[in-house]
Amino acid sequence: MRRNILEINGLKVSTKTCKETLLINGVNLSVKENTICSLVGKSGSGKSLLASSIVGVLADNLYIDGEILYKNNNLLLLTEKQLNKVRGKDIGIVMQNCSGSLNPLLKNGKQLSLLLRQHVSKHENIRKKAEKLLHLVKLEKPNLVMDEYPYQLSGGMKQRLLTAIGISGSPELLIMDEPTKGMDVILRNQMAKMIYELHKETNVSILLITHDLELAYKISDYCYVMNKGSVTTHGETKKLFKTTRDKALSDLINAETMMSDFFYGINGGIYAGIEKC
């Protein structure tokens, strides 16, 4: 039986000025080792706030309570210095704003190399290691990409570069926040395949935060649904999507069905057995 690599118990986030107004209300969630766990919900449901809580980058005006256990160690009890040793090395994170997360003044290779130097021995060839990471995230011509600046990359390429940065420390857990946001259907499918293959090749556990139900359905093993700061239901992804009576998830599937025929098979009762990537 797979152990929990991340376990969140009774997590609450509120503003310091009004602790009665909960932005996250008693969330329980766990990520098992060597699995992909998706967290889905509408914009504003608290998904990204949960990700920020895990890695300890909440705004100063927010108050947090509960437990966030990584390998049974409560991250909420760690000092900033101790957290810095966990971020990147044990828990990687890929934030959703790919353009804002990259320094426009530094070449792509430089940005990746700066982080790699913190995690590899002095004797390793940093550039070769960086190229291997770019190959792993399916970026073509990594030599060329490394010598370019972020503005020279497409949105999908920036997202892959950020993923390479996120796994530069060989973390056991990778948090990906809206990795397909703003992408067209072709790019979304390519990103889904990359994430799934990355998971299989490295055995990294992934917490996939997304409003892209098709992505969650295709590649995640199990799924949590958030609405208005609370988890409303969870379970094995395919079983959950086909049998749910949860209103929040049903509303999401209905909205997705209107935009894409992918979910018609689930919502319309003619499921055709779409497999993972």
Short mmCIF file of C-alpha atoms in Angstrom, two decimals:
data_model
loop_
_atom_site.label_atom_id
_atom_site.label_comp_id
_atom_site.label_asym_id
_atom_site.label_seq_id
_atom_site.Cartn_x
_atom_site.Cartn_y
_atom_site.Cartn_z
CA MET A 1 0.00 0.00 0.00
CA ARG A 2 1.39 3.41 -0.99
CA ARG A 3 2.16 5.81 1.84
CA ASN A 4 1.10 9.43 1.94
CA ILE A 5 3.94 11.73 0.94
CA LEU A 6 1.79 14.79 1.71
CA GLU A 7 -1.08 14.94 4.19
CA ILE A 8 -3.13 18.05 4.93
CA ASN A 9 -5.37 17.97 7.99
CA GLY A 10 -7.97 20.58 8.92
CA LEU A 11 -6.25 23.39 7.01
CA LYS A 12 -7.77 26.82 7.55
CA VAL A 13 -6.65 30.11 6.03
CA SER A 14 -8.17 33.45 6.98
CA THR A 15 -7.25 37.11 7.07
CA LYS A 16 -5.57 38.28 10.27
CA THR A 17 -8.11 41.08 10.58
CA CYS A 18 -11.07 38.68 10.48
CA LYS A 19 -10.28 35.09 11.43
CA GLU A 20 -13.96 34.16 11.22
CA THR A 21 -13.91 34.70 7.42
CA LEU A 22 -12.28 31.52 6.13
CA LEU A 23 -10.68 31.52 2.69
CA ILE A 24 -9.85 27.82 3.16
CA ASN A 25 -12.19 26.01 5.49
CA GLY A 26 -10.94 22.82 7.15
CA VAL A 27 -9.45 21.10 4.09
CA ASN A 28 -8.24 17.51 4.35
CA LEU A 29 -6.17 16.20 1.43
CA SER A 30 -3.44 13.63 0.86
CA VAL A 31 -1.05 12.81 -1.98
CA LYS A 32 0.29 9.26 -2.15
CA GLU A 33 3.82 8.50 -3.32
CA ASN A 34 4.30 7.87 -7.05
CA THR A 35 0.82 9.08 -8.02
CA ILE A 36 -0.79 12.08 -9.70
CA CYS A 37 -3.42 13.77 -7.54
CA SER A 38 -5.58 16.44 -9.15
CA LEU A 39 -7.28 19.31 -7.35
CA VAL A 40 -10.04 20.83 -9.46
CA GLY A 41 -12.49 23.67 -8.95
CA LYS A 42 -13.68 27.00 -10.29
CA SER A 43 -11.45 30.06 -10.26
CA GLY A 44 -11.49 31.53 -6.76
CA SER A 45 -12.29 28.22 -5.05
CA GLY A 46 -9.00 28.29 -3.10
CA LYS A 47 -6.84 25.91 -5.16
CA SER A 48 -3.85 28.22 -5.66
CA LEU A 49 -4.11 29.47 -2.08
CA LEU A 50 -3.75 25.86 -0.97
CA ALA A 51 -0.59 25.48 -3.09
CA SER A 52 0.89 28.64 -1.57
CA SER A 53 0.08 27.31 1.91
CA ILE A 54 2.02 24.10 1.28
CA VAL A 55 5.27 25.86 0.34
CA GLY A 56 4.83 28.67 2.86
CA VAL A 57 4.49 31.66 0.55
CA LEU A 58 1.24 33.13 1.83
CA ALA A 59 0.76 36.88 2.02
CA ASP A 60 1.69 38.46 5.37
CA ASN A 61 -1.92 39.45 6.09
CA LEU A 62 -3.12 35.83 6.10
CA TYR A 63 -3.41 33.50 9.09
CA ILE A 64 -3.02 29.72 8.71
CA ASP A 65 -3.99 26.86 11.03
CA GLY A 66 -4.03 23.07 10.81
CA GLU A 67 -1.39 20.58 9.67
CA ILE A 68 0.57 20.20 6.44
CA LEU A 69 2.60 17.03 6.85
CA TYR A 70 5.37 16.20 4.42
CA LYS A 71 6.76 12.78 5.32
CA ASN A 72 5.14 13.25 8.74
CA ASN A 73 6.90 16.60 9.37
CA ASN A 74 4.56 19.54 9.89
CA LEU A 75 5.69 22.24 7.47
CA LEU A 76 3.74 24.88 9.40
CA LEU A 77 6.12 24.48 12.34
CA LEU A 78 9.30 25.03 10.31
CA THR A 79 11.28 28.26 10.31
CA GLU A 80 11.85 30.12 7.04
CA LYS A 81 15.41 28.77 6.93
CA GLN A 82 14.16 25.21 7.37
CA LEU A 83 11.46 25.72 4.73
CA ASN A 84 14.06 26.93 2.24
CA LYS A 85 15.74 23.53 2.52
CA VAL A 86 12.45 21.81 1.67
CA ARG A 87 11.45 24.05 -1.25
CA GLY A 88 12.95 22.91 -4.51
CA LYS A 89 14.83 19.94 -3.08
CA ASP A 90 11.93 18.00 -1.54
CA ILE A 91 8.92 19.89 -2.91
CA GLY A 92 9.08 21.55 -6.32
CA ILE A 93 6.47 23.99 -7.52
CA VAL A 94 5.50 25.31 -10.95
CA MET A 95 3.40 28.44 -10.60
CA GLN A 96 0.71 29.34 -13.13
CA ASN A 97 2.09 32.71 -14.25
CA CYS A 98 4.87 31.41 -16.50
CA SER A 99 5.83 34.84 -17.86
CA GLY A 100 5.90 36.48 -14.44
CA SER A 101 7.91 33.63 -12.93
CA LEU A 102 10.86 34.05 -15.31
CA ASN A 103 13.43 36.85 -15.22
CA PRO A 104 13.24 38.63 -18.62
CA LEU A 105 16.83 39.87 -18.26
CA LEU A 106 18.45 36.43 -17.84
CA LYS A 107 18.93 33.80 -20.53
CA ASN A 108 16.88 30.65 -20.01
CA GLY A 109 19.95 28.50 -19.42
CA LYS A 110 21.24 30.90 -16.78
CA GLN A 111 17.96 30.77 -14.85
CA LEU A 112 17.97 26.98 -14.85
CA SER A 113 21.69 26.76 -14.02
CA LEU A 114 21.40 29.08 -11.01
CA LEU A 115 18.99 26.65 -9.37
CA LEU A 116 20.91 23.55 -10.43
CA ARG A 117 24.04 24.81 -8.67
CA GLN A 118 22.16 24.58 -5.37
CA HIS A 119 21.36 20.90 -5.88
CA VAL A 120 24.26 19.23 -7.72
CA SER A 121 27.90 18.57 -6.82
CA LYS A 122 30.61 21.00 -7.88
CA HIS A 123 32.09 18.39 -10.19
CA GLU A 124 28.97 17.93 -12.33
CA ASN A 125 28.66 19.70 -15.65
CA ILE A 126 25.83 22.17 -15.04
CA ARG A 127 25.09 22.79 -18.70
CA LYS A 128 24.84 19.09 -19.52
CA LYS A 129 22.55 18.58 -16.52
CA ALA A 130 20.39 21.49 -17.68
CA GLU A 131 20.16 20.02 -21.19
CA LYS A 132 19.03 16.68 -19.76
CA LEU A 133 16.26 18.42 -17.84
CA LEU A 134 15.09 20.24 -20.96
CA HIS A 135 15.05 16.92 -22.83
CA LEU A 136 13.01 15.44 -19.98
CA VAL A 137 10.30 18.09 -20.38
CA LYS A 138 10.32 17.55 -24.16
CA LEU A 139 11.80 20.92 -25.16
CA GLU A 140 13.30 20.65 -28.62
CA LYS A 141 16.78 22.01 -29.35
CA PRO A 142 17.73 22.59 -25.69
CA ASN A 143 21.07 24.15 -26.67
CA LEU A 144 19.26 26.86 -28.60
CA VAL A 145 16.64 27.37 -25.88
CA MET A 146 19.31 27.83 -23.21
CA ASP A 147 20.93 30.65 -25.15
CA GLU A 148 17.66 32.50 -25.67
CA TYR A 149 15.64 34.82 -23.41
CA PRO A 150 12.12 34.09 -22.08
CA TYR A 151 10.48 36.51 -24.55
CA GLN A 152 11.74 34.31 -27.39
CA LEU A 153 9.73 31.32 -26.13
CA SER A 154 6.08 30.51 -26.70
CA GLY A 155 3.73 30.09 -23.73
CA GLY A 156 3.99 26.30 -23.94
CA MET A 157 7.79 26.42 -24.06
CA LYS A 158 7.90 28.73 -21.03
CA GLN A 159 5.71 26.28 -19.13
CA ARG A 160 8.10 23.43 -19.99
CA LEU A 161 11.08 25.54 -18.92
CA LEU A 162 9.38 26.27 -15.58
CA THR A 163 8.70 22.55 -15.17
CA ALA A 164 12.41 21.85 -15.73
CA ILE A 165 13.21 24.47 -13.08
CA GLY A 166 10.63 22.86 -10.76
CA ILE A 167 12.31 19.44 -10.97
CA SER A 168 15.89 20.76 -10.94
CA GLY A 169 16.33 19.66 -7.32
CA SER A 170 14.91 16.16 -8.01
CA PRO A 171 11.95 16.66 -5.65
CA GLU A 172 9.75 13.78 -4.53
CA LEU A 173 6.66 15.99 -4.78
CA LEU A 174 5.92 18.44 -7.59
CA ILE A 175 3.07 20.96 -7.33
CA MET A 176 1.83 22.18 -10.73
CA ASP A 177 -0.58 25.12 -10.65
CA GLU A 178 -2.69 25.47 -13.82
CA PRO A 179 -0.05 24.12 -16.26
CA THR A 180 -2.40 24.33 -19.27
CA LYS A 181 -3.90 27.75 -18.56
CA GLY A 182 -4.41 29.79 -21.73
CA MET A 183 -3.34 26.97 -24.07
CA ASP A 184 -5.21 25.73 -27.12
CA VAL A 185 -6.32 22.11 -27.49
CA ILE A 186 -3.12 20.94 -29.23
CA LEU A 187 -0.82 22.49 -26.63
CA ARG A 188 -2.99 21.17 -23.80
CA ASN A 189 -2.69 17.63 -25.14
CA GLN A 190 1.07 18.00 -25.54
CA MET A 191 1.38 19.31 -21.99
CA ALA A 192 -0.75 16.44 -20.64
CA LYS A 193 1.51 13.91 -22.34
CA MET A 194 4.65 15.62 -21.06
CA ILE A 195 3.42 15.69 -17.44
CA TYR A 196 2.35 12.05 -17.54
CA GLU A 197 5.64 10.89 -19.09
CA LEU A 198 7.63 13.00 -16.62
CA HIS A 199 5.79 11.31 -13.78
CA LYS A 200 6.47 7.85 -15.20
CA GLU A 201 10.16 8.52 -15.95
CA THR A 202 11.04 10.13 -12.60
CA ASN A 203 8.44 8.59 -10.21
CA VAL A 204 7.77 12.09 -8.88
CA SER A 205 4.45 12.49 -7.09
CA ILE A 206 2.40 15.33 -8.57
CA LEU A 207 -0.27 17.56 -7.08
CA LEU A 208 -1.98 18.89 -10.19
CA ILE A 209 -4.03 22.02 -9.54
CA THR A 210 -6.28 22.80 -12.48
CA HIS A 211 -9.66 23.86 -13.79
CA ASP A 212 -8.91 21.77 -16.91
CA LEU A 213 -11.12 18.73 -16.24
CA GLU A 214 -9.95 16.92 -19.35
CA LEU A 215 -6.34 17.12 -18.13
CA ALA A 216 -7.31 15.87 -14.67
CA TYR A 217 -9.39 13.05 -16.15
CA LYS A 218 -6.67 11.89 -18.53
CA ILE A 219 -3.65 11.74 -16.24
CA SER A 220 -4.58 11.82 -12.54
CA ASP A 221 -5.06 8.75 -10.38
CA TYR A 222 -7.42 10.42 -7.95
CA CYS A 223 -9.06 13.79 -7.59
CA TYR A 224 -10.23 16.33 -5.01
CA VAL A 225 -12.89 18.93 -5.79
CA MET A 226 -12.82 22.36 -4.14
CA ASN A 227 -15.63 24.88 -3.95
CA LYS A 228 -15.69 28.08 -1.89
CA GLY A 229 -12.65 27.08 0.15
CA SER A 230 -13.79 23.55 1.03
CA VAL A 231 -13.25 20.08 -0.42
CA THR A 232 -16.67 18.83 -1.46
CA THR A 233 -15.76 15.34 -2.67
CA HIS A 234 -12.77 13.16 -3.65
CA GLY A 235 -12.00 9.72 -5.02
CA GLU A 236 -10.46 7.78 -7.90
CA THR A 237 -10.64 10.16 -10.85
CA LYS A 238 -12.43 8.12 -13.50
CA LYS A 239 -14.88 6.57 -11.04
CA LEU A 240 -15.55 9.96 -9.43
CA PHE A 241 -16.22 11.72 -12.74
CA LYS A 242 -18.60 9.02 -13.98
CA THR A 243 -20.61 8.46 -10.81
CA THR A 244 -20.44 11.75 -8.91
CA ARG A 245 -23.48 13.25 -7.24
CA ASP A 246 -21.42 16.18 -6.00
CA LYS A 247 -23.01 19.41 -7.25
CA ALA A 248 -19.71 21.32 -7.57
CA LEU A 249 -18.16 18.63 -9.80
CA SER A 250 -21.39 18.12 -11.77
CA ASP A 251 -21.53 21.84 -12.51
CA LEU A 252 -17.91 21.78 -13.70
CA ILE A 253 -18.55 18.78 -15.96
CA ASN A 254 -21.71 20.37 -17.37
CA ALA A 255 -19.83 23.57 -18.15
CA GLU A 256 -17.00 21.60 -19.77
CA THR A 257 -19.45 19.57 -21.84
CA MET A 258 -20.86 22.76 -23.37
CA MET A 259 -17.38 23.75 -24.58
CA SER A 260 -16.03 20.33 -25.56
CA ASP A 261 -17.49 16.98 -26.54
CA PHE A 262 -14.82 15.18 -24.51
CA PHE A 263 -17.10 14.91 -21.48
CA TYR A 264 -20.25 14.13 -23.40
CA GLY A 265 -19.46 10.45 -22.94
CA ILE A 266 -19.52 10.89 -19.18
CA ASN A 267 -22.29 13.40 -18.85
CA GLY A 268 -24.41 11.91 -21.65
CA GLY A 269 -24.01 8.33 -20.50
CA ILE A 270 -22.10 6.93 -23.49
CA TYR A 271 -18.60 6.67 -21.98
CA ALA A 272 -16.25 5.34 -24.63
CA GLY A 273 -13.35 4.27 -22.41
CA ILE A 274 -10.81 7.04 -23.03
CA GLU A 275 -7.49 5.93 -21.60
CA LYS A 276 -4.61 7.84 -20.06
CA CYS A 277 -1.97 9.46 -22.25
#
